[in-house]
CSV table of C-alpha atoms and ligand atoms in Angstrom, one decimal:
chain,number,residue,atom,x,y,z
A,1,MET,CA,-118.0,132.7,69.8
A,2,ALA,CA,-116.1,135.4,67.8
A,3,GLU,CA,-116.0,139.0,69.0
A,4,ALA,CA,-118.6,141.6,68.3
A,5,GLY,CA,-117.8,144.0,65.4
A,6,THR,CA,-116.7,141.1,63.2
A,7,PRO,CA,-118.5,139.8,60.0
A,8,GLN,CA,-119.7,136.8,61.9
A,9,ALA,CA,-120.0,135.9,65.6
A,10,TRP,CA,-121.9,132.7,66.3
A,11,ASP,CA,-123.7,132.0,69.6
A,12,ALA,CA,-124.1,128.2,69.5
A,13,LYS,CA,-127.1,128.3,71.9
A,14,ALA,CA,-128.9,130.9,69.9
A,15,TYR,CA,-128.1,129.1,66.6
A,16,GLY,CA,-129.5,125.9,67.9
A,17,THR,CA,-132.7,127.6,68.9
A,18,PHE,CA,-133.4,130.5,66.5
A,19,GLY,CA,-131.3,129.1,63.6
A,20,SER,CA,-132.8,125.6,63.6
A,21,PHE,CA,-134.8,126.4,60.5
A,22,VAL,CA,-131.6,126.5,58.5
A,23,PRO,CA,-130.8,122.7,58.7
A,24,ALA,CA,-134.5,122.0,58.8
A,25,LEU,CA,-134.7,123.4,55.2
A,26,GLY,CA,-131.7,121.5,54.0
A,27,GLN,CA,-133.6,118.5,52.5
A,28,ALA,CA,-133.2,119.7,48.9
A,29,VAL,CA,-129.4,119.9,49.1
A,30,LEU,CA,-129.3,116.6,51.0
A,31,ASP,CA,-131.2,115.0,48.2
A,32,LEU,CA,-128.7,116.5,45.7
A,33,LEU,CA,-125.9,114.9,47.7
A,34,ALA,CA,-127.6,111.5,47.8
A,35,PRO,CA,-125.1,110.0,50.2
A,36,VAL,CA,-124.3,106.3,50.0
A,37,ALA,CA,-123.2,104.0,52.9
A,38,GLY,CA,-119.5,103.7,53.0
A,39,GLU,CA,-118.7,106.9,51.2
A,40,SER,CA,-116.3,109.4,52.7
A,41,ILE,CA,-118.0,112.9,52.9
A,42,LEU,CA,-116.8,116.3,54.1
A,43,ASP,CA,-119.5,118.6,55.5
A,44,LEU,CA,-118.0,122.1,54.9
A,45,GLY,CA,-119.3,124.7,57.3
A,46,CYS,CA,-121.1,122.0,59.3
A,47,GLY,CA,-122.0,124.3,62.2
A,48,ASP,CA,-123.6,122.4,65.1
A,49,GLY,CA,-123.8,119.2,63.0
A,50,VAL,CA,-127.6,118.7,62.5
A,51,LEU,CA,-127.2,117.9,58.8
A,52,THR,CA,-123.8,116.2,59.3
A,53,ALA,CA,-125.7,113.7,61.6
A,54,ARG,CA,-128.3,113.2,58.9
A,55,ILE,CA,-125.5,112.3,56.5
A,56,ALA,CA,-123.9,110.0,59.1
A,57,GLU,CA,-127.2,108.2,59.6
A,58,THR,CA,-127.0,106.9,55.9
A,59,GLY,CA,-123.9,105.0,56.8
A,60,ALA,CA,-121.5,107.4,55.1
A,61,ASP,CA,-118.2,108.3,56.9
A,62,VAL,CA,-118.6,112.0,57.4
A,63,LEU,CA,-116.2,114.7,58.7
A,64,GLY,CA,-117.6,118.1,59.8
A,65,HIS,CA,-115.3,121.0,59.1
A,66,ASP,CA,-116.0,124.5,60.4
A,67,ALA,CA,-114.3,127.6,61.7
A,68,ASP,CA,-116.3,128.1,64.8
A,69,ALA,CA,-115.2,126.3,68.0
A,70,GLY,CA,-118.5,126.8,69.8
A,71,LEU,CA,-120.6,125.3,67.0
A,72,LEU,CA,-118.1,122.4,66.6
A,73,ALA,CA,-118.4,121.6,70.3
A,74,ARG,CA,-122.1,121.0,69.7
A,75,ALA,CA,-121.4,118.8,66.7
A,76,LYS,CA,-118.9,116.8,68.8
A,77,GLU,CA,-121.7,116.3,71.4
A,78,ARG,CA,-123.6,114.5,68.7
A,79,GLY,CA,-120.7,112.0,68.4
A,80,LEU,CA,-119.5,113.5,65.1
A,81,ALA,CA,-115.9,113.6,63.8
A,82,VAL,CA,-115.0,117.3,63.3
A,83,ARG,CA,-112.1,119.5,62.5
A,84,GLN,CA,-111.7,123.2,63.0
A,85,GLY,CA,-110.4,125.3,60.1
A,86,ASP,CA,-111.0,128.0,57.5
A,87,GLY,CA,-113.0,126.7,54.5
A,88,GLN,CA,-111.0,129.0,52.3
A,89,ALA,CA,-107.7,127.1,53.1
A,90,LEU,CA,-108.7,123.5,53.0
A,91,ASP,CA,-105.7,121.1,53.1
A,92,TYR,CA,-107.2,117.8,52.0
A,93,ASP,CA,-105.9,115.9,49.0
A,94,ASP,CA,-108.0,113.3,47.1
A,95,ALA,CA,-109.7,112.4,50.4
A,96,PHE,CA,-113.5,112.5,49.9
A,97,ASP,CA,-116.1,111.0,47.6
A,98,ALA,CA,-118.2,114.0,48.1
A,99,VAL,CA,-118.2,117.5,49.7
A,100,PHE,CA,-121.4,118.8,51.1
A,101,SER,CA,-122.2,122.3,52.2
A,102,ASN,CA,-125.4,124.0,53.5
A,103,ALA,CA,-125.8,127.7,54.3
A,104,ALA,CA,-122.1,128.2,54.8
A,105,LEU,CA,-120.4,129.2,51.5
A,106,HIS,CA,-121.7,132.8,51.6
A,107,TRP,CA,-119.9,133.3,54.9
A,108,MET,CA,-116.6,132.5,53.1
A,109,PRO,CA,-116.0,135.6,50.9
A,110,ASP,CA,-113.2,134.0,48.8
A,111,HIS,CA,-115.1,131.5,46.7
A,112,PRO,CA,-112.3,130.7,44.2
A,113,ALA,CA,-110.2,129.7,47.2
A,114,VAL,CA,-113.0,127.5,48.6
A,115,TYR,CA,-113.6,125.9,45.2
A,116,ALA,CA,-109.9,125.2,44.7
A,117,GLY,CA,-109.7,123.5,48.1
A,118,VAL,CA,-112.8,121.5,47.6
A,119,TYR,CA,-111.6,120.3,44.1
A,120,ARG,CA,-108.3,119.2,45.7
A,121,ALA,CA,-110.1,117.5,48.5
A,122,LEU,CA,-112.2,115.3,46.2
A,123,LYS,CA,-111.2,112.0,44.7
A,124,PRO,CA,-111.4,111.9,40.9
A,125,GLY,CA,-115.1,111.5,40.0
A,126,GLY,CA,-116.1,113.1,43.3
A,127,ARG,CA,-119.0,115.6,43.7
A,128,PHE,CA,-119.7,118.9,45.4
A,129,ALA,CA,-123.3,119.4,46.5
A,130,CYS,CA,-123.9,122.9,47.9
A,131,GLU,CA,-126.6,125.3,48.8
A,132,CYS,CA,-125.8,128.8,50.0
A,133,GLY,CA,-127.2,132.3,49.8
A,134,GLY,CA,-127.4,133.5,46.2
A,135,PHE,CA,-127.6,136.8,44.3
A,136,GLY,CA,-130.4,138.9,45.8
A,137,ASN,CA,-130.4,137.0,49.1
A,138,ILE,CA,-132.1,138.9,52.0
A,139,ALA,CA,-131.9,142.1,49.9
A,140,ALA,CA,-134.5,144.0,52.0
A,141,ILE,CA,-132.8,143.0,55.3
A,142,ARG,CA,-129.3,144.0,54.0
A,143,THR,CA,-130.7,147.4,52.8
A,144,ALA,CA,-132.3,148.1,56.2
A,145,ILE,CA,-129.2,147.2,58.1
A,146,ARG,CA,-127.1,149.5,55.9
A,147,ALA,CA,-129.6,152.3,56.4
A,148,VAL,CA,-129.5,151.9,60.2
A,149,ALA,CA,-125.7,151.5,60.3
A,150,GLU,CA,-125.3,154.7,58.2
A,151,ARG,CA,-127.6,156.6,60.6
A,152,HIS,CA,-125.4,155.5,63.5
A,153,GLY,CA,-122.1,156.1,61.7
A,154,GLN,CA,-121.3,152.4,61.8
A,155,ASP,CA,-119.8,149.9,59.2
A,156,PRO,CA,-122.7,147.5,58.4
A,157,ILE,CA,-120.1,144.7,58.2
A,158,ASP,CA,-121.9,143.3,55.2
A,159,ARG,CA,-119.2,140.9,53.9
A,160,GLN,CA,-121.3,138.0,52.8
A,161,ASN,CA,-120.8,136.8,49.2
A,162,TYR,CA,-124.1,135.9,47.5
A,163,PRO,CA,-123.1,134.8,43.9
A,164,SER,CA,-125.2,134.7,40.7
A,165,VAL,CA,-125.4,131.5,38.7
A,166,VAL,CA,-123.1,133.0,36.0
A,167,ARG,CA,-120.4,133.9,38.5
A,168,ALA,CA,-120.6,130.7,40.5
A,169,THR,CA,-120.4,128.7,37.3
A,170,ARG,CA,-117.5,130.6,36.0
A,171,GLU,CA,-115.6,130.3,39.3
A,172,LEU,CA,-116.4,126.5,39.7
A,173,GLU,CA,-115.3,125.9,36.1
A,174,ALA,CA,-112.1,127.9,36.7
A,175,ALA,CA,-111.3,125.6,39.6
A,176,GLY,CA,-111.7,122.5,37.3
A,177,PHE,CA,-115.3,121.5,38.1
A,178,ARG,CA,-117.9,120.3,35.6
A,179,VAL,CA,-121.2,122.0,36.7
A,180,ASP,CA,-124.0,119.4,36.4
A,181,ALA,CA,-126.9,121.5,37.9
A,182,ILE,CA,-127.1,125.0,39.2
A,183,ALA,CA,-130.0,127.3,40.0
A,184,LEU,CA,-131.1,130.3,42.1
A,185,ASN,CA,-134.2,129.5,44.1
A,186,PRO,CA,-136.1,132.3,45.8
A,187,ARG,CA,-137.3,130.9,49.1
A,188,PRO,CA,-139.4,133.2,51.3
A,189,THR,CA,-138.6,131.9,54.7
A,190,PRO,CA,-141.1,132.2,57.7
A,191,LEU,CA,-139.3,133.4,60.8
A,192,ALA,CA,-141.3,131.8,63.6
A,193,ASP,CA,-139.2,133.7,66.2
A,194,GLY,CA,-139.5,137.1,64.4
A,195,MET,CA,-137.0,139.5,62.9
A,196,ALA,CA,-135.3,140.7,66.1
A,197,ALA,CA,-134.3,137.1,66.9
A,198,TRP,CA,-133.0,136.6,63.3
A,199,LEU,CA,-130.9,139.8,63.5
A,200,ASN,CA,-129.5,138.8,66.9
A,201,THR,CA,-128.6,135.3,65.6
A,202,PHE,CA,-127.3,135.9,62.1
A,203,ARG,CA,-125.9,139.5,62.5
A,204,HIS,CA,-124.7,139.0,66.0
A,205,GLY,CA,-121.3,140.4,65.1
A,206,PHE,CA,-122.9,143.7,64.1
A,207,PHE,CA,-125.6,144.1,66.6
A,208,ASP,CA,-123.7,142.8,69.6
A,209,GLN,CA,-122.2,146.2,70.2
A,210,GLN,CA,-123.1,149.3,72.2
A,211,GLY,CA,-126.4,150.6,70.9
A,212,GLY,CA,-127.2,147.2,69.3
A,213,ALA,CA,-130.6,146.8,70.8
A,214,ALA,CA,-131.7,150.2,69.6
A,215,MET,CA,-130.4,149.5,66.1
A,216,ILE,CA,-132.3,146.1,66.0
A,217,ALA,CA,-135.5,148.0,66.9
A,218,GLU,CA,-134.9,150.5,64.1
A,219,THR,CA,-134.1,147.8,61.6
A,220,THR,CA,-137.2,145.8,62.4
A,221,GLU,CA,-139.3,149.0,62.1
A,222,LEU,CA,-137.8,149.7,58.7
A,223,LEU,CA,-138.5,146.1,57.5
A,224,ALA,CA,-142.0,145.7,58.9
A,225,PRO,CA,-143.9,147.1,55.9
A,226,GLN,CA,-142.1,144.7,53.5
A,227,LEU,CA,-141.6,141.5,55.6
A,228,GLN,CA,-144.2,141.4,58.3
A,229,ASP,CA,-147.8,140.4,57.4
A,230,PRO,CA,-150.9,142.0,58.9
A,231,ASP,CA,-151.1,139.2,61.4
A,232,GLY,CA,-147.6,140.0,62.7
A,233,ASN,CA,-145.7,137.1,61.0
A,234,TRP,CA,-142.3,137.7,59.6
A,235,THR,CA,-140.9,136.2,56.4
A,236,ALA,CA,-137.2,136.6,55.3
A,237,ASP,CA,-136.5,137.3,51.7
A,238,TYR,CA,-134.1,134.4,51.2
A,239,VAL,CA,-132.7,133.4,47.8
A,240,ARG,CA,-130.7,130.2,47.7
A,241,LEU,CA,-128.1,129.1,45.1
A,242,ARG,CA,-128.0,125.3,44.8
A,243,PHE,CA,-125.5,123.4,42.7
A,244,LEU,CA,-124.0,120.0,42.0
A,245,ALA,CA,-120.5,119.9,40.4
A,246,PHE,CA,-118.1,117.1,39.6
A,247,LYS,CA,-114.4,116.5,39.6
A,248,ASP,CA,-114.3,114.4,36.4
B,1,SAM,C1,-125.6,129.4,58.9
B,1,SAM,S1,-124.4,128.3,59.6
B,1,SAM,C2,-124.8,126.8,58.7
B,1,SAM,C3,-124.4,125.6,59.5
B,1,SAM,C4,-124.8,124.2,59.0
B,1,SAM,N1,-124.3,123.9,57.7
B,1,SAM,C5,-126.4,124.1,58.9
B,1,SAM,O1,-126.9,123.8,57.9
B,1,SAM,O2,-127.0,124.3,60.0
B,1,SAM,C6,-122.9,128.8,58.7
B,1,SAM,C7,-121.6,128.1,59.1
B,1,SAM,O3,-120.5,128.4,58.3
B,1,SAM,C8,-119.4,128.4,59.1
B,1,SAM,N2,-118.3,129.2,58.5
B,1,SAM,C9,-118.4,130.5,58.2
B,1,SAM,N3,-117.2,130.9,57.7
B,1,SAM,C10,-116.4,129.8,57.6
B,1,SAM,C11,-115.1,129.6,57.2
B,1,SAM,N4,-114.3,130.6,56.7
B,1,SAM,N5,-114.6,128.4,57.3
B,1,SAM,C12,-115.3,127.4,57.8
B,1,SAM,N6,-116.6,127.5,58.2
B,1,SAM,C13,-117.1,128.7,58.2
B,1,SAM,C14,-119.9,129.1,60.4
B,1,SAM,O4,-119.0,128.9,61.5
B,1,SAM,C15,-121.2,128.4,60.6
B,1,SAM,O5,-121.1,127.2,61.3
């Protein structure tokens, strides 16, 4: 787990519990990948390996790559091959038939560096199937965190990169890719465990500091009129960017 006060700090146990909806909602990008038995596939930002394992079940030879040691330890427990490293500095050459990524790219601010590394990592004809937070993702949540951080004289540590279709296309093409399909998909996402659990899990690096519990309470209070229904159920204002790009 990374230290508090950093853009991201993952607690593998909390992610496995309160973040389990993330891989559970990964079917569309898995379908876009359409893995085939015998293919070599890199899962970039594989986390605790739930979707990596789904890819492995198809008979593909999959390697999980992630920056976080705690999450990778969970992936290893599933019997998966993993490697720790920064997705913005991939060092593979002509190694994979496909690169897959779910819910990870927006945590890597330097997208041109990621795209260059993925392009290099692919064999000619290889494909990159990716879903990540896109432009407008969790806009209400980000605004509430900013407001509360400002009230407390804190940096909101809001470093995620949620690209538009135009920007992602431009950057993918600059890296050499042919973009086959790309779209932004608004995806209101029910939070069965509520907003406080979401904030604790996905903004752990910000809220895991002195006064964090009070700031979580203030943030949920600000968000309730927009994201909590009269029955008390929370929905996060997710927007996903999904694309399939080829190294021709
Ligand atoms: C929300 S999780 C998604 C995990 C998994 N793909 C899933 O669908 O459950 C985001 C993942 O991106 C990883 N990540 C963030 N920044 C990274 C970086 N610079 N290099 C590699 N992995 C990174 C995190 O460690 C985390 O495992």
